[in-house]
């Protein structure tokens, strides 16, 4: 006879444990249990059958894996929590006796310090694992770095978060690891590539933050404490991988005066690396690897030639290697071989090219523009000379707005007035001759496009182009703000819109202004013409026809009418001193592009219909269901195109 299983001792009832049972088993308080689960990475679980897991009880509760709670029994932090509880009892007893000095001494010297170093190594066995889990850590630390200090968020925590975030930004600046950035409603998104891992985080805007009571800052503080330890480990590994000392030298006084990134000084681990700071180093550090270095086999061949004394051959070999490097630096562009061929994805620019995007320019940030994100982007992409107004803090290349070395100025205000010829110095609100003025969006768009864009489009006061997410690729059929309406609107879409009130308005504009008396006279004339024609004989009718007929040349056809209109337009343009050749060529090119697009769309539709004929009934029905969602997206895209078309028509008027 098989052994009978008792109810509640097997299956889900044994695999899951409630939170109350877990707290009693660990013999700690509920706040300590929450903190322990957060730092250990243990989260609540939802069983498939709550009734079975809770032993026939149906009330809502929180469940954990029994194995996870059993795993927590061996955690060294439990002993630390118990020691802290014992010291807190002593402090309470001292306060009850009015022994304040004894209570302060016990809190300062007797309270055990909790370290989470072993937990970082336990949860992330390899460095790549830590990089993969760095997204949430950076977002939370940058959030706390922008919060004001309060009782729930101490000033020490805010200062520590700011320091760790600036150290991480310095690594990105040194290695040119930053790739993309996007300005959104929530904040500024950044993406960096470190050792092949794409890391994305969100940085809030520097507005006045209001600390509300809706958020449990004790739980958030536990996450911040663990993430600070994690980012400290990551920063140490990243700095040492490129030969820099960690932590970098930090000037507290300069940071208090608003230097931020300039308050840190990077130092090499030996004398050779110290030359990086002084500008004597010739190698460039990019993403932890030395650039412009030969491979091991090539270097060995060069050494053999040098040792043999053949200096000329060595120089020739070096020249060949340099030519190969230059050829490899150019990006290959894949062109479509046939008109109907597939479009291959183009190769992206290398980190060396994008890292030196702003290296030849000197920027000046106006006081109304956000200084820190602009400075971080410019330094991450090669700019070494950045100035700003003195009120924004220390660390600028120059505080003088009239410095002649400034090539670009970032402004976020209306068009400044042009300075007079008598004025020699620049003042706020005046344009300096020979300087390029751009809005902040130009920097973000250049970074995302990995190239320098036109600056006149981003001039102060100009209507900026749409700022789209660099991680969203345009999909066929959806609305693309960067493309023109002619490139994406469907056939007959513009004509279908002319209905209802718009069509009635167009008809009213087209009708001539005729009075009621003139209408009556026209009706009488028409009636008289009909009477004459009805009473006349056949001979009179033939004579009238011959008299009114003026030959085939009397009534011009449509082509001759168009030619006559073009001739009249040319005469009018010639009289005005203008030329219509450019407009004609532009119009013909637009019509040609439209015909090519419509022909391509027609071929694709025919190909889809041909493939649908080859499908089975089951696959055809599934395809039609999929097309239902696409039709909804197409309708939304058509609405956006219609709105844009109306805006453009108003602008033309």
XYZ file of C-alpha atoms in Angstrom:
653
model
C 0.000 0.000 0.000
C 1.471 3.343 -1.072
C 2.141 5.998 1.507
C -0.648 8.541 1.630
C 0.243 12.212 1.257
C -1.144 14.545 3.842
C -3.004 17.659 2.753
C -0.913 20.835 2.806
C 2.474 19.075 2.838
C 3.089 18.551 -0.869
C 2.711 20.385 -4.155
C 2.111 24.132 -4.210
C 1.366 24.239 -0.497
C 4.952 23.153 0.115
C 6.610 25.162 -2.678
C 5.146 28.519 -1.615
C 5.237 30.381 1.685
C 3.406 33.512 2.760
C 5.153 36.709 3.763
C 4.028 36.435 7.388
C 5.406 32.917 7.646
C 8.678 34.042 6.051
C 9.127 36.935 8.521
C 8.501 34.594 11.451
C 10.916 32.017 10.103
C 13.718 34.588 9.633
C 12.924 36.279 12.968
C 13.349 39.811 11.633
C 11.072 42.808 11.288
C 9.030 43.519 8.159
C 11.184 46.537 7.044
C 14.340 44.437 7.401
C 12.694 41.616 5.450
C 11.834 44.029 2.606
C 15.369 45.379 2.563
C 16.851 41.886 2.574
C 14.671 40.771 -0.344
C 15.563 43.880 -2.389
C 19.329 43.558 -2.018
C 19.211 39.782 -2.583
C 17.004 40.084 -5.657
C 14.110 37.992 -4.289
C 10.637 39.009 -5.410
C 7.083 37.809 -4.652
C 5.696 35.002 -6.765
C 2.176 34.245 -7.906
C 1.168 30.561 -7.668
C -1.027 28.965 -10.290
C -3.643 28.069 -7.696
C -3.878 30.436 -4.741
C -6.345 28.118 -3.040
C -3.904 25.210 -3.059
C -0.902 27.328 -2.087
C -2.752 28.972 0.793
C -4.197 25.679 2.085
C -7.806 26.247 0.956
C -7.856 29.916 2.087
C -8.890 32.393 -0.637
C -7.941 35.727 0.940
C -5.283 37.745 -0.886
C -1.744 37.478 0.404
C 1.853 37.667 -0.806
C 3.716 34.457 -1.627
C 7.417 33.633 -1.952
C 9.251 30.522 -2.995
C 10.063 28.371 0.017
C 13.532 27.718 -1.409
C 14.241 31.464 -1.582
C 13.359 31.946 2.070
C 15.428 28.901 2.977
C 18.288 30.507 1.032
C 17.962 33.709 3.103
C 18.549 31.796 6.353
C 22.272 31.644 5.529
C 22.654 35.354 4.674
C 25.339 37.182 6.767
C 23.191 40.330 6.755
C 20.803 38.690 9.220
C 23.492 38.864 11.917
C 24.066 42.550 11.091
C 20.358 43.278 11.434
C 20.270 41.604 14.845
C 23.341 43.543 15.986
C 21.733 46.798 14.870
C 18.574 45.878 16.769
C 20.592 45.254 19.927
C 22.396 48.614 19.622
C 19.088 50.401 19.039
C 17.789 48.937 22.304
C 20.852 50.254 24.139
C 20.379 53.692 22.597
C 16.709 53.734 23.629
C 17.680 52.739 27.181
C 20.280 55.546 27.311
C 17.779 58.099 26.085
C 15.350 56.920 28.719
C 17.991 57.690 31.367
C 18.718 61.120 29.772
C 22.279 59.982 28.973
C 22.528 61.833 25.650
C 26.310 61.611 25.289
C 26.235 57.852 25.840
C 23.467 57.497 23.218
C 25.416 59.572 20.653
C 28.571 57.569 21.326
C 26.779 54.250 20.866
C 25.141 55.414 17.645
C 28.430 56.720 16.241
C 30.798 53.932 17.293
C 28.640 50.950 18.241
C 26.245 50.814 15.267
C 27.499 48.124 12.818
C 28.004 49.243 9.200
C 26.325 47.179 6.506
C 28.282 46.531 3.320
C 26.749 45.077 0.161
C 29.960 44.228 -1.687
C 29.497 40.466 -1.427
C 25.964 40.774 -2.802
C 27.193 42.469 -5.987
C 29.665 39.674 -6.646
C 27.003 37.106 -5.795
C 24.273 38.503 -8.092
C 26.620 39.344 -10.991
C 29.208 36.596 -11.498
C 30.646 38.310 -14.613
C 31.141 41.938 -15.538
C 28.859 41.582 -18.573
C 26.002 40.601 -16.250
C 26.499 43.821 -14.305
C 26.470 45.886 -17.511
C 23.226 44.263 -18.649
C 21.513 45.246 -15.394
C 22.834 48.815 -15.392
C 19.828 50.481 -17.074
C 17.588 50.708 -14.018
C 20.507 51.553 -11.747
C 21.543 54.569 -13.826
C 17.965 55.836 -14.214
C 17.347 55.703 -10.463
C 20.705 57.236 -9.489
C 20.314 60.111 -11.962
C 16.821 60.674 -10.557
C 18.068 60.904 -6.969
C 20.965 63.106 -8.095
C 18.428 65.728 -9.203
C 16.216 65.584 -6.077
C 16.440 68.244 -3.364
C 17.668 67.116 0.028
C 14.995 66.479 2.650
C 14.283 64.245 5.623
C 13.414 61.319 3.371
C 16.302 61.974 0.945
C 19.438 62.999 2.913
C 21.973 65.354 1.382
C 24.704 62.683 1.647
C 22.714 60.334 -0.587
C 22.151 63.060 -3.207
C 25.858 64.017 -3.192
C 26.930 60.384 -3.526
C 24.583 59.808 -6.475
C 25.852 62.955 -8.217
C 29.464 61.914 -7.754
C 28.936 58.402 -9.120
C 26.947 59.703 -12.101
C 29.632 62.268 -13.001
C 32.329 59.591 -12.775
C 30.350 57.402 -15.184
C 29.894 60.344 -17.566
C 33.644 60.984 -17.525
C 34.266 57.429 -18.667
C 31.810 57.901 -21.552
C 33.551 61.146 -22.510
C 37.010 59.574 -22.410
C 36.080 56.500 -24.460
C 33.506 58.087 -26.808
C 31.023 55.368 -25.827
C 27.914 57.542 -26.046
C 25.941 56.799 -29.204
C 22.477 58.386 -29.181
C 20.271 60.719 -27.187
C 16.652 61.810 -27.348
C 14.657 64.647 -25.788
C 11.297 63.373 -24.533
C 8.558 64.578 -22.223
C 9.820 62.383 -19.365
C 13.423 63.532 -19.677
C 16.541 62.920 -21.762
C 17.279 59.404 -22.948
C 20.896 58.360 -23.467
C 22.328 55.220 -25.028
C 25.924 54.071 -24.705
C 27.727 50.972 -25.950
C 30.202 49.494 -23.450
C 31.997 46.268 -24.321
C 29.297 45.351 -26.816
C 26.394 45.993 -24.425
C 23.840 48.700 -25.221
C 22.899 50.612 -22.069
C 19.996 53.080 -22.052
C 18.943 55.288 -19.163
C 16.719 58.280 -18.482
C 17.852 61.576 -16.951
C 15.107 63.947 -15.705
C 15.116 67.622 -16.584
C 16.500 69.978 -13.963
C 13.242 71.512 -12.858
C 12.225 72.183 -9.283
C 11.308 68.764 -7.923
C 8.479 68.416 -5.429
C 8.922 65.576 -2.978
C 5.483 64.065 -2.369
C 4.358 61.590 0.265
C 2.896 59.166 -2.285
C 6.254 57.449 -2.775
C 7.770 55.164 -0.149
C 11.298 56.578 -0.038
C 12.450 53.866 2.363
C 12.083 51.230 -0.352
C 13.558 53.572 -2.973
C 16.445 54.302 -0.604
C 17.194 50.573 -0.335
C 17.417 50.316 -4.121
C 19.646 53.410 -4.205
C 21.959 51.928 -1.591
C 22.445 48.735 -3.586
C 22.742 50.547 -6.946
C 25.393 52.885 -5.519
C 27.489 49.853 -4.590
C 26.898 48.336 -8.026
C 27.835 51.496 -9.947
C 30.931 51.922 -7.778
C 32.113 48.451 -8.781
C 31.312 49.112 -12.451
C 33.120 52.469 -12.455
C 36.199 50.891 -10.860
C 36.294 48.159 -13.508
C 35.760 50.609 -16.364
C 38.424 53.059 -15.170
C 41.054 50.390 -14.565
C 40.350 48.792 -17.958
C 41.561 51.968 -19.726
C 44.451 52.645 -17.341
C 42.941 55.366 -15.154
C 42.999 55.724 -11.391
C 39.702 55.229 -9.582
C 38.268 57.199 -7.916
C 39.385 60.284 -9.849
C 40.596 63.330 -7.980
C 37.585 65.364 -6.836
C 37.663 69.079 -5.913
C 34.874 69.697 -3.410
C 35.266 73.488 -3.444
C 35.038 73.617 -7.222
C 31.983 71.370 -7.174
C 30.278 73.682 -4.680
C 30.791 76.540 -7.157
C 28.965 74.602 -9.887
C 31.867 73.047 -11.792
C 30.177 69.593 -11.985
C 32.203 67.657 -14.612
C 35.138 70.067 -14.319
C 35.500 69.243 -10.614
C 37.017 65.840 -11.523
C 40.604 65.294 -12.654
C 41.480 62.016 -14.357
C 44.884 60.484 -13.623
C 46.747 57.596 -15.209
C 48.034 54.594 -13.278
C 51.652 55.181 -14.307
C 53.867 57.884 -15.757
C 52.928 57.051 -19.321
C 49.229 57.364 -18.591
C 49.778 60.644 -16.749
C 50.770 62.135 -20.075
C 47.142 61.808 -21.168
C 46.211 64.693 -18.891
C 49.113 66.874 -20.017
C 48.324 66.378 -23.697
C 51.590 64.522 -24.494
C 50.033 61.138 -25.163
C 49.734 60.110 -28.798
C 47.356 57.198 -28.429
C 43.622 57.668 -28.246
C 41.541 55.644 -25.802
C 38.244 54.483 -27.199
C 35.991 52.044 -25.394
C 38.858 50.507 -23.456
C 41.085 49.699 -26.426
C 44.056 51.551 -27.886
C 43.406 52.769 -31.411
C 45.691 53.009 -34.451
C 47.816 50.065 -33.309
C 49.031 47.259 -35.529
C 48.137 43.625 -34.981
C 50.559 41.200 -33.342
C 51.600 39.457 -36.604
C 52.155 42.720 -38.467
C 54.156 44.180 -35.589
C 56.307 41.061 -35.399
C 57.091 41.354 -39.117
C 58.045 45.002 -38.689
C 60.356 44.152 -35.787
C 62.144 41.492 -37.835
C 62.718 43.924 -40.683
C 64.045 46.576 -38.323
C 66.393 44.129 -36.641
C 67.735 43.037 -40.027
C 68.691 46.639 -40.734
C 66.461 47.089 -43.736
C 65.164 50.535 -42.801
C 63.799 51.321 -46.254
C 61.665 48.223 -46.340
C 60.378 49.077 -42.885
C 59.310 52.548 -43.977
C 57.650 51.150 -47.071
C 55.762 48.609 -45.001
C 54.614 51.328 -42.617
C 53.330 53.389 -45.541
C 51.387 50.417 -46.904
C 49.861 49.770 -43.503
C 48.859 53.430 -43.207
C 47.188 53.274 -46.625
C 45.292 50.139 -45.600
C 44.091 51.864 -42.436
C 42.884 54.873 -44.428
C 41.043 52.633 -46.871
C 39.395 50.707 -44.073
C 38.295 53.892 -42.340
C 36.022 54.819 -45.251
C 32.509 53.467 -44.886
C 31.207 51.333 -47.727
C 27.908 52.502 -49.187
C 25.643 49.801 -50.584
C 23.740 50.952 -53.647
C 20.762 49.220 -55.219
C 21.854 47.389 -58.373
C 18.385 47.077 -59.925
C 15.351 49.385 -59.723
C 13.355 46.702 -57.877
C 16.240 45.417 -55.765
C 16.293 45.234 -51.991
C 17.712 48.166 -50.041
C 20.639 46.964 -47.946
C 21.255 48.492 -44.499
C 24.061 51.017 -44.591
C 27.070 50.685 -42.326
C 27.257 53.104 -39.426
C 30.100 55.507 -38.771
C 32.948 54.295 -36.581
C 33.452 55.496 -33.032
C 36.531 57.500 -34.094
C 34.550 59.546 -36.614
C 31.580 60.200 -34.354
C 33.854 60.837 -31.374
C 35.406 63.807 -33.201
C 32.144 65.264 -34.481
C 32.509 68.635 -32.672
C 36.281 68.587 -32.196
C 36.948 71.521 -34.558
C 34.472 73.927 -32.952
C 34.367 76.209 -29.926
C 30.926 76.452 -28.338
C 29.382 79.021 -26.047
C 26.244 78.084 -24.085
C 23.863 80.939 -23.357
C 22.450 81.250 -19.874
C 18.918 80.237 -20.907
C 20.068 76.896 -22.407
C 20.505 73.757 -20.239
C 24.222 73.666 -19.554
C 24.949 70.178 -18.216
C 23.302 67.991 -20.921
C 24.737 70.172 -23.693
C 28.205 70.125 -22.136
C 28.050 66.353 -21.673
C 27.022 65.731 -25.298
C 29.616 68.106 -26.715
C 32.451 66.629 -24.649
C 31.351 63.076 -25.439
C 31.635 63.859 -29.151
C 35.024 65.508 -29.190
C 34.536 69.149 -28.245
C 37.309 70.429 -25.931
C 36.474 74.150 -25.787
C 33.106 74.983 -24.226
C 32.279 78.321 -22.638
C 29.278 79.662 -20.801
C 28.149 82.562 -18.686
C 29.759 82.969 -15.273
C 26.419 82.566 -13.497
C 26.202 78.948 -14.700
C 29.223 77.868 -12.668
C 32.942 77.227 -12.978
C 34.892 75.078 -15.399
C 34.244 76.966 -18.642
C 36.794 77.450 -21.401
C 35.840 81.136 -21.471
C 33.266 83.314 -19.734
C 33.498 86.094 -22.345
C 30.675 85.936 -24.864
C 32.632 88.241 -27.209
C 35.598 85.850 -27.436
C 36.597 85.704 -31.136
C 37.543 82.007 -30.831
C 33.874 81.020 -30.386
C 32.484 79.462 -33.586
C 29.026 78.297 -32.415
C 26.672 79.685 -29.792
C 23.737 77.694 -28.415
C 20.737 79.936 -27.751
C 17.177 79.092 -26.752
C 15.451 82.463 -27.130
C 13.967 84.592 -29.960
C 16.102 86.105 -32.671
C 18.551 88.588 -31.124
C 18.885 92.057 -32.581
C 21.748 92.831 -34.948
C 24.433 94.975 -33.343
C 25.315 98.363 -34.759
C 28.514 98.974 -36.660
C 29.774 101.344 -33.972
C 29.558 98.687 -31.296
C 32.759 96.680 -30.766
C 31.861 94.450 -27.816
C 29.095 91.877 -27.599
C 26.211 92.184 -25.190
C 23.441 89.720 -24.359
C 20.857 89.928 -27.127
C 23.204 90.922 -29.941
C 24.639 88.895 -32.812
C 28.397 88.641 -33.253
C 29.517 88.712 -36.852
C 31.005 85.470 -38.144
C 29.440 83.297 -35.437
C 26.875 80.542 -35.989
C 23.805 80.613 -33.735
C 21.871 77.379 -33.279
C 19.155 76.012 -31.040
C 19.939 73.105 -28.692
C 18.082 70.587 -30.860
C 20.816 70.895 -33.504
C 23.290 69.147 -31.191
C 20.936 66.227 -30.522
C 20.038 65.785 -34.197
C 23.704 65.874 -35.226
C 24.534 63.233 -32.617
C 21.718 60.934 -33.752
C 22.572 61.369 -37.441
C 26.330 60.994 -36.732
C 27.002 63.978 -39.028
C 26.871 67.770 -39.013
C 23.502 69.058 -40.207
C 22.622 72.412 -41.734
C 22.656 75.189 -39.153
C 20.265 77.562 -40.929
C 17.385 75.155 -40.266
C 18.084 75.437 -36.510
C 18.581 79.207 -36.397
C 17.085 81.121 -33.440
C 13.377 81.679 -33.938
C 13.131 79.194 -36.824
C 10.529 76.420 -36.909
C 12.508 73.345 -35.946
C 12.227 70.055 -37.849
C 10.541 67.164 -36.020
C 12.742 65.634 -33.308
C 12.116 61.911 -33.609
C 13.363 59.009 -31.550
C 16.562 57.522 -33.046
C 15.446 54.034 -31.981
C 12.225 54.088 -34.031
C 12.639 53.204 -37.694
C 10.052 54.376 -40.269
C 7.609 51.636 -41.260
C 5.945 51.435 -44.646
C 2.450 52.898 -44.536
C 2.933 54.845 -41.331
C 3.243 58.609 -41.118
C 6.807 59.904 -41.346
C 7.188 63.589 -40.340
C 10.596 63.817 -42.018
C 9.288 62.845 -45.473
C 7.263 65.107 -47.732
C 3.584 64.533 -48.411
C 4.264 63.653 -52.052
C 6.526 60.790 -50.970
C 4.070 59.092 -48.606
C 0.490 60.017 -49.514
C -1.570 57.450 -51.397
C -3.022 57.856 -54.867
C -6.075 60.131 -54.891
C -5.774 60.891 -51.176
C -5.529 64.638 -51.731
C -8.512 64.693 -54.087
C -10.734 62.753 -51.690
C -10.251 65.401 -49.035
C -11.952 68.076 -51.158
C -15.477 67.299 -50.041
C -18.153 68.863 -47.886
C -17.569 72.439 -46.794
C -14.182 72.752 -48.537
C -15.620 71.678 -51.878
C -18.577 74.051 -51.438
C -16.150 76.883 -50.639
C -14.127 76.125 -53.755
C -17.305 76.128 -55.890
C -18.392 79.451 -54.471
C -14.982 80.929 -55.221
C -15.102 79.594 -58.764
C -18.619 80.940 -59.578
C -18.654 84.394 -61.305
C -20.500 87.279 -59.717
C -23.719 87.490 -61.792
C -26.821 89.430 -60.754
C -30.411 88.168 -60.949
C -31.275 90.507 -63.856
C -28.400 89.193 -65.922
C -29.534 85.645 -65.207
C -33.069 86.459 -66.431
C -31.664 88.049 -69.577
C -29.553 85.013 -70.255
C -32.601 82.784 -69.870
C -34.600 84.884 -72.375
C -31.760 84.820 -74.865
C -31.491 81.070 -74.519
C -35.238 80.748 -75.065
C -35.077 82.953 -78.180
C -32.258 80.897 -79.623
C -34.265 77.753 -79.229
C -37.293 79.326 -80.986
C -35.176 80.503 -83.933
C -33.573 77.146 -84.349
C -36.906 75.383 -84.142
C -38.625 77.615 -86.748
C -35.745 77.744 -89.239
C -35.502 75.507 -92.304
C -32.731 73.071 -93.157
C -31.104 75.410 -95.675
C -31.008 78.280 -93.184
C -29.563 75.934 -90.610
C -26.793 74.850 -92.980
C -26.056 78.483 -93.824
C -25.889 79.386 -90.141
C -23.556 76.486 -89.497
C -21.283 77.465 -92.386
C -21.301 81.072 -91.209
C -20.402 80.200 -87.657
C -17.871 77.498 -88.549
C -14.406 78.958 -88.788
C -12.308 75.899 -89.650
C -10.375 73.405 -87.532
C -8.010 76.083 -86.269
C -10.742 78.159 -84.716
C -11.140 76.019 -81.562
C -7.755 75.142 -79.991
C -7.383 71.734 -78.417
C -6.104 71.056 -74.872
C -2.426 70.815 -75.846
C -2.425 74.089 -77.737
C -4.236 75.728 -74.820
C -1.560 74.513 -72.416
C 1.145 75.742 -74.753
C -0.544 79.129 -74.991
C -0.787 79.322 -71.173
C 2.882 78.430 -70.830
C 3.783 81.040 -73.434
C 1.779 83.693 -71.603
C 3.429 82.717 -68.320
C 6.867 82.966 -69.901
C 6.067 86.423 -71.290
C 4.868 87.565 -67.867
C 7.968 86.161 -66.189
C 10.218 87.760 -68.805
C 8.547 91.106 -68.226
C 9.072 90.707 -64.478
C 12.700 89.682 -64.972
C 12.240 86.106 -63.668
C 12.719 82.644 -65.116
C 10.314 79.726 -65.104
C 12.834 77.050 -66.054
C 13.642 76.188 -62.436
C 9.967 75.907 -61.493
C 9.274 73.724 -64.540
C 12.162 71.404 -63.771
C 11.121 71.180 -60.115
C 7.540 70.428 -61.093
C 8.592 67.796 -63.614
C 10.900 66.134 -61.080
C 8.079 66.030 -58.492
C 5.713 64.480 -61.041
C 8.361 61.950 -61.980
C 8.983 60.964 -58.372
C 5.251 60.666 -57.783
C 4.824 58.430 -60.838
C 7.715 56.224 -59.741
C 6.285 55.928 -56.231
C 2.805 55.085 -57.513
C 4.220 52.539 -59.948
C 6.218 50.911 -57.167
C 3.172 50.812 -54.923
C 1.126 49.262 -57.713
C 3.739 46.553 -58.289
C 3.804 45.752 -54.578
C 0.011 45.518 -54.424
C -0.013 43.186 -57.419
C 2.664 41.038 -55.812
C 0.627 40.811 -52.602
C -2.490 39.803 -54.539
C -0.509 37.147 -56.400
C 0.817 35.719 -53.140
C -2.685 35.714 -51.625
C -3.888 33.564 -54.525
C -1.245 30.967 -53.652
C -2.228 30.858 -49.957
C -4.516 28.331 -48.355
C -7.859 29.445 -46.934
C -6.556 29.267 -43.370
C -3.507 31.419 -44.096
C -5.571 33.857 -46.165
C -7.996 34.406 -43.280
C -5.108 34.867 -40.882
C -3.560 37.394 -43.245
C -6.832 39.325 -43.480
C -7.023 39.498 -39.686
C -3.510 40.885 -39.612
C -4.484 43.482 -42.206
C -7.272 44.737 -39.937
C -4.708 46.208 -37.525
C -2.735 47.638 -40.420
C -5.847 49.413 -41.709
C -6.288 51.108 -38.341
C -2.684 52.319 -38.460
C -3.156 53.512 -42.051
C -6.235 55.498 -41.001
C -4.272 57.185 -38.230
C -1.446 57.987 -40.651
C -3.962 59.421 -43.135
C -5.371 61.710 -40.434
C -1.901 63.004 -39.622
C -1.160 63.622 -43.295
C -4.472 65.460 -43.644
C -3.655 67.681 -40.700
C -0.212 68.423 -42.121
C -1.690 69.198 -45.534
C -4.055 71.769 -44.017
C -1.225 73.397 -42.084
C 0.911 73.673 -45.200
C -1.967 75.181 -47.164
C -2.490 77.818 -44.473
C 1.197 78.648 -44.512
C 1.145 79.111 -48.281
C -1.742 81.572 -48.002
